[in-house]
């Protein structure tokens, strides 16, 4: 058996695996096992007067702890709902005078982390703990790698593994040993289901749009580039699905939405991951004022469905998701927090403000980027309670409809919560001539070196030329919203498998096999 790079414990477990096989016990038997009950359901529903209903239960899960008492043992079994104590007694497992199932398989060859199936009856111990008395034991899967052991008392984990390198790389082990981690991802699913329920009840239609795109449109971001071998052309992983959803509005749908997996080839920090999830939806015959009202109701519902309240604790702050949310223009926000009125400033004036505020900028940045840098660097951290920052300058918003009453502005808002952007929305630009001019301005920024400037999407322009009705659209950062509703400090804590630098296995990069195959 190959044992290079194995620890002593791993070698011992492999020896036990071989011994199980020598005894004729399949350490990885056929998957069917007739589970009838789960740990949490038993704990919640068992009562002494109803014990006749729990005389024949069947559970399966991992062995997480054992207290051996010679001819009997108490152990903890962990299934998908939690943990329950089991009582294993030698006399119950002896078959035709053969005690090897207890003496050998259970006591010597079973390790913490192994999967077993049990059949028996539920009882309450003298200490008052609801437990399962095991009458039958089936070995279901051998664990060849020891789990980090975490002490758990009354549902609270102690000495839990907190090393990010372990948690994010080995999420499968993190989920096993840290119960609160699993709860975070259960809440994430509840949040998404709540949002989907809200949209469906209001008549929206869920759709799918391409992940591989010939033009990376719909946002200002640096894309990942790949190659389509059959067509022999470059493709991009989508940075946004906006332009495709708008094509569907052109095609006659009134309200469409998508939970979009997006990819942006940019930096990583506690609120950014190169692969992330955005909810985008677009509604015909509506504007950004309507969208603010709907967004308040949607997020209020999600907060209640996930946490039971609109009043949340995020870190050391109390945040209220109770509608309505505050609204303030971006120019007023900048003036309030910096003292500068930038509303009429040209590019050079903005650069001077950045110098005075000690904000680093570069020559590729136009007027819109400079205003964005000022707001991001000096203002957004102050918006802890949900706040709509509204009425952006046209230079910052190449896909947004010009403001109906304020020259030089567009009808756009960003929703700030806990000092970070959670949503971005517009009254959508539906004038194809105006849209073409703004795309051309983006090309000029690209020629200056702006790697996040938008490409011209000629097919999208063609779609607009067929006519798109007045429309409002929004993108909501699902990962950032989940951070808030689960009180997690980092985006990596709400992603099951966040991106990380590839590991080395046996001195080789994880990608070496792919490179060899391609070579």
XYZ file of C-alpha atoms in Angstrom:
519
model
C 0.000 0.000 0.000
C 1.325 3.457 -0.951
C 2.222 5.265 2.288
C 4.540 8.056 1.126
C 3.874 11.378 2.928
C 1.383 9.749 5.304
C 1.323 10.531 9.013
C 1.499 7.790 11.604
C -2.245 8.083 12.230
C -3.000 7.796 8.519
C -0.854 4.671 8.245
C -2.620 3.119 11.237
C -6.020 3.820 9.686
C -4.969 2.193 6.432
C -3.847 -0.850 8.372
C -7.299 -0.977 9.987
C -8.858 -0.696 6.532
C -6.885 -3.734 5.417
C -7.916 -5.648 8.552
C -11.604 -4.925 7.908
C -11.213 -6.292 4.417
C -9.384 -9.383 5.763
C -12.365 -10.023 8.052
C -14.679 -9.905 5.044
C -16.195 -6.554 5.966
C -16.575 -4.126 3.071
C -15.342 -0.761 4.435
C -17.241 1.028 1.652
C -20.435 -1.034 1.122
C -23.269 -0.334 -1.302
C -24.812 3.081 -0.586
C -28.353 2.015 0.347
C -28.976 2.262 4.088
C -32.576 2.628 5.338
C -32.356 5.785 7.477
C -35.666 6.475 9.217
C -34.774 9.112 11.828
C -32.390 12.025 12.380
C -30.696 13.292 15.511
C -32.383 16.667 15.898
C -35.846 15.328 15.102
C -35.465 12.643 17.783
C -34.251 15.162 20.375
C -37.089 17.557 19.591
C -39.908 15.015 19.570
C -38.993 12.240 22.052
C -41.095 12.137 25.190
C -41.252 9.362 27.743
C -44.980 8.848 27.240
C -44.378 8.355 23.477
C -41.350 6.068 23.754
C -43.233 3.208 22.067
C -42.985 5.269 18.874
C -39.186 5.162 19.079
C -38.588 1.440 19.594
C -37.248 0.889 16.081
C -35.159 3.756 14.731
C -32.451 3.706 12.106
C -29.775 6.427 11.895
C -26.477 6.893 10.095
C -23.583 9.278 10.543
C -20.026 9.845 11.763
C -18.636 8.724 15.102
C -17.393 11.945 16.708
C -16.472 10.803 20.220
C -16.332 7.572 22.248
C -16.343 6.876 25.991
C -15.317 3.246 26.386
C -16.443 1.330 29.472
C -15.170 -2.123 28.630
C -18.213 -4.154 27.641
C -20.174 -1.029 26.697
C -19.536 2.439 25.334
C -21.231 5.759 24.854
C -20.477 7.563 21.620
C -21.652 10.621 19.695
C -23.119 10.084 16.245
C -23.232 13.134 13.946
C -25.688 13.190 11.055
C -26.880 15.993 8.776
C -28.972 17.566 11.569
C -26.548 17.433 14.478
C -25.321 14.996 17.120
C -26.973 12.401 19.323
C -25.566 10.075 21.935
C -25.609 6.345 21.209
C -25.134 3.453 23.621
C -23.262 0.421 22.261
C -23.221 -2.749 24.376
C -21.256 -5.917 23.666
C -24.125 -8.289 24.543
C -26.352 -6.669 21.896
C -23.847 -7.186 19.086
C -22.922 -10.814 19.782
C -24.274 -13.073 17.015
C -24.206 -16.859 17.460
C -21.496 -16.534 20.111
C -19.324 -14.357 17.852
C -18.348 -11.110 19.627
C -15.970 -9.831 16.912
C -18.365 -7.093 15.782
C -17.929 -5.439 19.180
C -14.494 -6.618 20.320
C -12.727 -6.152 16.982
C -14.740 -3.997 14.579
C -16.132 -1.518 17.121
C -13.362 -1.373 19.741
C -10.263 -1.800 17.574
C -11.032 -0.946 13.952
C -13.516 1.936 14.274
C -12.052 5.456 14.458
C -13.462 8.905 15.041
C -14.813 10.146 11.732
C -15.925 6.708 10.508
C -19.472 6.371 9.195
C -21.720 3.752 10.779
C -25.373 2.864 10.551
C -27.302 1.910 13.680
C -30.661 0.407 14.503
C -32.129 0.460 17.988
C -34.495 2.241 20.353
C -34.513 5.681 21.973
C -34.252 6.104 25.738
C -33.256 8.718 28.283
C -30.150 8.060 30.400
C -29.983 8.528 34.178
C -28.280 11.860 33.415
C -31.321 12.875 31.378
C -29.715 12.700 27.930
C -31.799 11.402 25.025
C -29.840 8.533 23.474
C -30.162 5.580 21.098
C -29.531 2.072 22.430
C -27.839 0.259 19.538
C -29.147 -3.215 18.670
C -27.530 -3.460 15.213
C -24.349 -1.832 13.893
C -23.290 -1.569 10.241
C -19.960 -0.212 9.044
C -20.587 2.295 6.214
C -17.319 4.136 5.429
C -13.783 4.191 6.767
C -12.186 7.591 7.431
C -8.511 7.439 6.444
C -7.619 10.933 7.642
C -8.145 12.061 11.272
C -10.431 15.027 11.808
C -9.282 17.887 14.011
C -11.169 17.195 17.226
C -13.457 19.940 18.485
C -15.070 19.771 21.893
C -18.786 20.586 21.794
C -20.897 21.243 24.883
C -24.608 22.074 24.740
C -24.377 22.857 21.047
C -21.430 25.246 21.414
C -18.075 24.408 19.838
C -14.908 24.959 21.852
C -11.375 25.021 20.458
C -12.949 25.237 16.998
C -10.528 25.367 14.108
C -10.271 28.992 12.967
C -7.192 28.871 10.704
C -8.400 30.344 7.377
C -5.936 28.247 5.394
C -7.599 25.095 6.768
C -11.174 26.404 6.759
C -11.244 27.626 3.163
C -9.124 24.881 1.590
C -10.773 22.020 3.441
C -14.324 23.283 3.747
C -15.570 19.683 3.824
C -13.677 19.123 7.105
C -14.612 22.580 8.401
C -18.303 21.723 7.960
C -17.886 18.481 9.891
C -16.172 19.927 12.940
C -17.712 23.418 13.164
C -21.544 23.222 13.336
C -21.961 27.008 13.076
C -20.329 26.975 9.639
C -23.000 24.691 8.270
C -25.670 26.966 9.734
C -24.219 29.911 7.783
C -24.743 28.083 4.511
C -28.207 26.904 5.498
C -29.070 30.571 6.066
C -27.557 31.492 2.699
C -29.955 29.082 1.005
C -32.870 30.459 3.056
C -31.930 33.962 1.913
C -31.840 32.996 -1.762
C -35.128 31.100 -1.446
C -36.734 34.120 0.233
C -35.630 36.436 -2.573
C -36.743 33.973 -5.247
C -40.122 33.603 -3.527
C -40.585 37.393 -3.425
C -39.785 37.803 -7.114
C -41.913 34.867 -8.238
C -44.903 36.082 -6.207
C -44.619 39.482 -7.879
C -44.634 38.027 -11.389
C -40.934 37.913 -12.271
C -39.585 35.133 -14.496
C -36.296 33.383 -13.672
C -34.058 32.889 -16.716
C -30.548 31.734 -17.665
C -28.045 33.705 -19.740
C -24.573 32.787 -21.079
C -21.543 32.485 -18.812
C -19.198 32.352 -21.823
C -19.504 35.620 -23.716
C -17.801 36.964 -26.804
C -17.850 40.458 -25.280
C -17.566 41.035 -21.507
C -20.307 43.619 -21.010
C -22.640 44.988 -18.388
C -20.068 46.297 -15.909
C -16.754 48.089 -15.572
C -14.426 45.221 -14.661
C -11.411 43.275 -15.873
C -12.496 39.908 -17.335
C -11.077 36.404 -17.349
C -10.167 35.351 -20.894
C -10.424 31.822 -22.275
C -10.351 30.246 -25.740
C -13.047 28.366 -27.629
C -11.207 25.644 -29.544
C -13.978 24.700 -31.968
C -14.635 28.306 -33.028
C -10.975 29.315 -32.592
C -11.904 32.619 -30.952
C -11.398 34.140 -27.500
C -14.261 34.097 -25.038
C -14.718 35.805 -21.697
C -16.242 34.605 -18.459
C -19.110 36.958 -17.805
C -18.547 39.953 -15.586
C -22.297 40.669 -15.562
C -25.492 39.398 -17.173
C -27.083 42.825 -17.578
C -26.963 43.172 -21.351
C -28.514 39.748 -21.928
C -31.367 40.394 -19.508
C -32.058 43.682 -21.284
C -32.182 41.804 -24.586
C -35.030 39.787 -23.049
C -36.886 42.995 -22.170
C -36.488 43.986 -25.836
C -37.917 40.560 -26.722
C -41.125 41.172 -24.783
C -40.631 39.945 -21.216
C -41.816 42.440 -18.605
C -39.783 41.250 -15.604
C -36.843 38.835 -15.673
C -34.258 37.857 -13.083
C -31.212 35.627 -12.710
C -28.912 34.570 -9.902
C -25.767 35.095 -11.920
C -22.366 33.534 -11.263
C -19.937 36.265 -12.327
C -16.157 36.394 -12.687
C -13.863 39.424 -12.418
C -10.098 39.171 -12.750
C -9.336 41.600 -9.963
C -8.074 41.744 -6.390
C -9.188 39.631 -3.463
C -10.031 40.908 0.007
C -12.688 40.416 2.659
C -15.468 41.733 0.375
C -14.142 40.624 -3.044
C -13.738 37.173 -4.571
C -12.997 36.646 -8.286
C -16.034 34.343 -8.552
C -19.203 35.660 -6.944
C -23.004 35.684 -7.170
C -25.173 38.602 -8.212
C -28.943 38.769 -8.429
C -29.965 40.975 -11.349
C -33.520 41.773 -12.362
C -35.045 44.094 -14.946
C -38.605 45.364 -15.067
C -40.286 47.140 -17.978
C -42.165 50.414 -17.496
C -40.541 51.124 -14.106
C -37.878 53.587 -12.911
C -35.261 53.795 -10.167
C -37.721 55.310 -7.676
C -39.931 52.235 -8.034
C -36.830 50.062 -7.760
C -35.824 51.634 -4.437
C -39.259 50.873 -3.002
C -39.165 47.254 -4.196
C -35.598 46.752 -2.960
C -36.552 47.899 0.547
C -39.426 45.409 0.676
C -37.334 42.561 -0.751
C -34.464 43.006 1.705
C -36.800 43.513 4.646
C -38.476 40.183 3.831
C -35.121 38.410 3.406
C -33.895 39.675 6.795
C -37.042 38.436 8.556
C -37.025 35.064 6.773
C -33.364 34.409 7.615
C -33.007 35.943 11.084
C -36.579 36.378 12.315
C -36.184 40.147 12.632
C -35.391 43.348 10.755
C -32.953 44.323 13.521
C -29.565 42.684 13.028
C -26.238 42.680 14.805
C -23.314 42.883 12.384
C -19.990 42.810 14.184
C -20.386 45.393 16.942
C -23.073 47.381 15.098
C -26.837 47.267 15.113
C -28.306 47.510 11.609
C -32.006 47.900 10.824
C -33.486 46.455 7.624
C -36.825 48.074 8.375
C -38.058 50.109 5.396
C -37.861 52.898 4.344
C -34.121 53.454 3.868
C -32.393 56.853 3.866
C -31.692 58.513 0.465
C -28.939 61.040 -0.352
C -27.299 62.183 -3.600
C -23.658 61.245 -4.205
C -22.664 64.927 -4.526
C -24.319 65.753 -1.193
C -22.630 62.733 0.411
C -19.197 63.869 -0.818
C -19.764 67.428 0.376
C -21.015 66.218 3.763
C -17.947 64.061 4.432
C -15.149 65.991 2.660
C -16.336 69.588 2.566
C -15.879 69.737 -1.238
C -18.683 70.500 -3.674
C -17.537 68.506 -6.721
C -20.777 68.779 -8.682
C -19.444 71.302 -11.220
C -15.747 70.301 -11.220
C -13.959 69.150 -14.345
C -11.351 66.389 -14.412
C -8.472 68.654 -13.393
C -10.443 70.088 -10.473
C -11.246 66.587 -9.277
C -7.582 65.596 -9.480
C -6.742 68.563 -7.287
C -9.361 67.463 -4.727
C -7.879 63.957 -4.764
C -4.438 65.412 -4.081
C -5.778 67.433 -1.155
C -7.592 64.374 0.231
C -4.500 62.206 -0.357
C -6.359 59.799 -2.628
C -4.128 57.940 -5.084
C -5.255 58.275 -8.695
C -3.648 57.628 -12.073
C -3.788 59.262 -15.537
C -6.147 56.611 -16.944
C -8.992 57.781 -14.692
C -11.652 60.001 -16.177
C -14.112 62.222 -14.342
C -16.409 59.348 -13.346
C -13.610 57.219 -11.895
C -12.238 60.184 -9.931
C -15.622 60.868 -8.311
C -15.937 57.163 -7.558
C -12.515 57.181 -5.869
C -13.453 60.188 -3.710
C -16.731 58.631 -2.586
C -15.187 55.198 -2.032
C -12.199 56.511 -0.137
C -13.788 59.184 2.023
C -17.545 58.597 2.276
C -18.903 55.091 1.930
C -17.583 53.811 5.267
C -19.957 56.158 7.096
C -23.119 54.565 5.692
C -23.746 51.799 8.206
C -27.534 51.828 8.100
C -29.059 50.930 4.695
C -28.778 54.084 2.573
C -29.528 54.745 -1.094
C -26.813 56.919 -2.665
C -28.628 58.440 -5.646
C -28.253 60.661 -8.738
C -24.788 59.875 -10.064
C -22.871 61.916 -12.683
C -23.338 60.636 -16.229
C -19.623 59.859 -16.594
C -19.901 57.131 -13.930
C -22.831 55.337 -15.515
C -22.534 54.404 -19.211
C -25.650 52.186 -19.167
C -27.956 54.550 -17.257
C -30.744 56.879 -18.385
C -30.085 60.604 -18.022
C -31.909 62.240 -15.133
C -35.265 63.638 -16.185
C -34.774 66.933 -14.290
C -31.089 67.276 -13.296
C -28.613 68.019 -16.079
C -25.383 66.027 -16.053
C -26.796 63.292 -13.791
C -28.350 59.891 -14.307
C -31.126 58.061 -12.513
C -29.018 55.626 -10.536
C -28.610 54.482 -6.961
C -26.214 52.332 -4.992
C -27.378 50.771 -1.748
C -24.768 51.063 1.000
C -24.967 48.899 4.142
C -22.286 48.606 6.813
C -20.009 50.842 4.750
C -20.102 48.703 1.592
C -22.057 48.640 -1.666
C -24.674 45.884 -1.658
C -26.738 46.865 -4.705
C -26.492 49.013 -7.840
C -29.537 50.062 -9.870
C -30.625 52.343 -12.712
C -33.384 53.676 -14.771
C -31.942 51.870 -17.789
C -30.679 53.705 -20.854
C -32.868 52.703 -23.798
C -31.772 55.336 -26.348
C -29.542 53.401 -28.800
C -27.853 56.546 -30.146
C -26.978 57.822 -26.670
C -25.840 54.313 -25.718
C -23.498 54.112 -28.719
C -21.929 57.467 -27.822
C -21.318 56.316 -24.249
C -19.766 53.047 -25.423
C -17.457 55.085 -27.670
C -16.417 57.176 -24.670
C -15.590 53.926 -22.873
C -13.373 52.940 -25.797
C -11.491 56.218 -25.451
C -10.932 55.431 -21.758
C -9.706 51.969 -22.721
C -7.225 53.558 -25.131
C -5.932 55.643 -22.201
C -5.189 52.406 -20.354
C -8.351 51.851 -18.304
C -8.492 48.033 -18.063
C -12.033 48.153 -16.633
C -13.589 50.258 -19.406
C -16.472 48.650 -21.317
C -16.272 47.160 -24.794
C -18.732 48.163 -27.508
C -21.374 45.442 -27.772
C -22.713 45.914 -31.290
C -25.326 43.177 -30.939
C -26.723 44.856 -27.816
C -26.909 48.142 -29.697
C -28.767 46.356 -32.490
C -31.219 44.999 -29.921
C -31.811 48.513 -28.544
C -32.463 49.764 -32.075
C -35.462 47.407 -32.237
C -36.755 49.300 -29.228
C -36.606 48.660 -25.479
C -39.418 50.014 -23.280
C -38.606 52.210 -20.265
C -36.970 49.806 -17.828
C -35.454 49.700 -14.369
C -32.776 47.193 -13.379
C -30.742 46.239 -10.336
C -27.819 44.065 -9.304
C -27.688 42.850 -5.679
C -24.517 41.288 -4.301
C -25.732 37.987 -2.894
C -22.456 37.218 -1.112
C -22.263 40.625 0.582
C -25.920 40.468 1.583
C -25.297 37.012 3.026
C -22.359 38.402 5.054
C -24.769 40.860 6.652
C -27.596 38.419 7.342
C -25.242 35.803 8.845
C -22.917 38.257 10.633
C -19.782 37.054 8.857
C -16.757 39.383 8.514
C -15.376 38.007 5.233
C -16.817 37.003 1.873
C -14.778 33.802 2.105
C -16.932 32.816 5.104
C -20.104 32.772 2.981
C -18.590 30.977 -0.025
C -18.362 27.219 0.308
C -15.212 27.055 -1.794
C -13.498 30.459 -2.166
C -10.620 30.834 -4.623
C -7.149 30.243 -3.194
C -3.666 29.768 -4.540
C -3.267 26.139 -5.737
C -1.754 23.754 -3.229
C 1.299 21.588 -3.811
C 0.705 17.862 -3.501
C 3.862 15.769 -3.362
C 5.906 18.744 -4.554
C 3.729 19.407 -7.616
C 1.249 22.194 -8.286
C -2.384 21.107 -8.408
C -2.490 22.320 -12.019
C 0.525 20.325 -13.216
C -1.591 17.410 -14.475
C -3.611 19.799 -16.630
C -0.425 21.328 -18.021
C 0.940 17.883 -18.878
C -2.266 16.910 -20.679
C -2.316 20.147 -22.655
C 1.360 19.742 -23.526
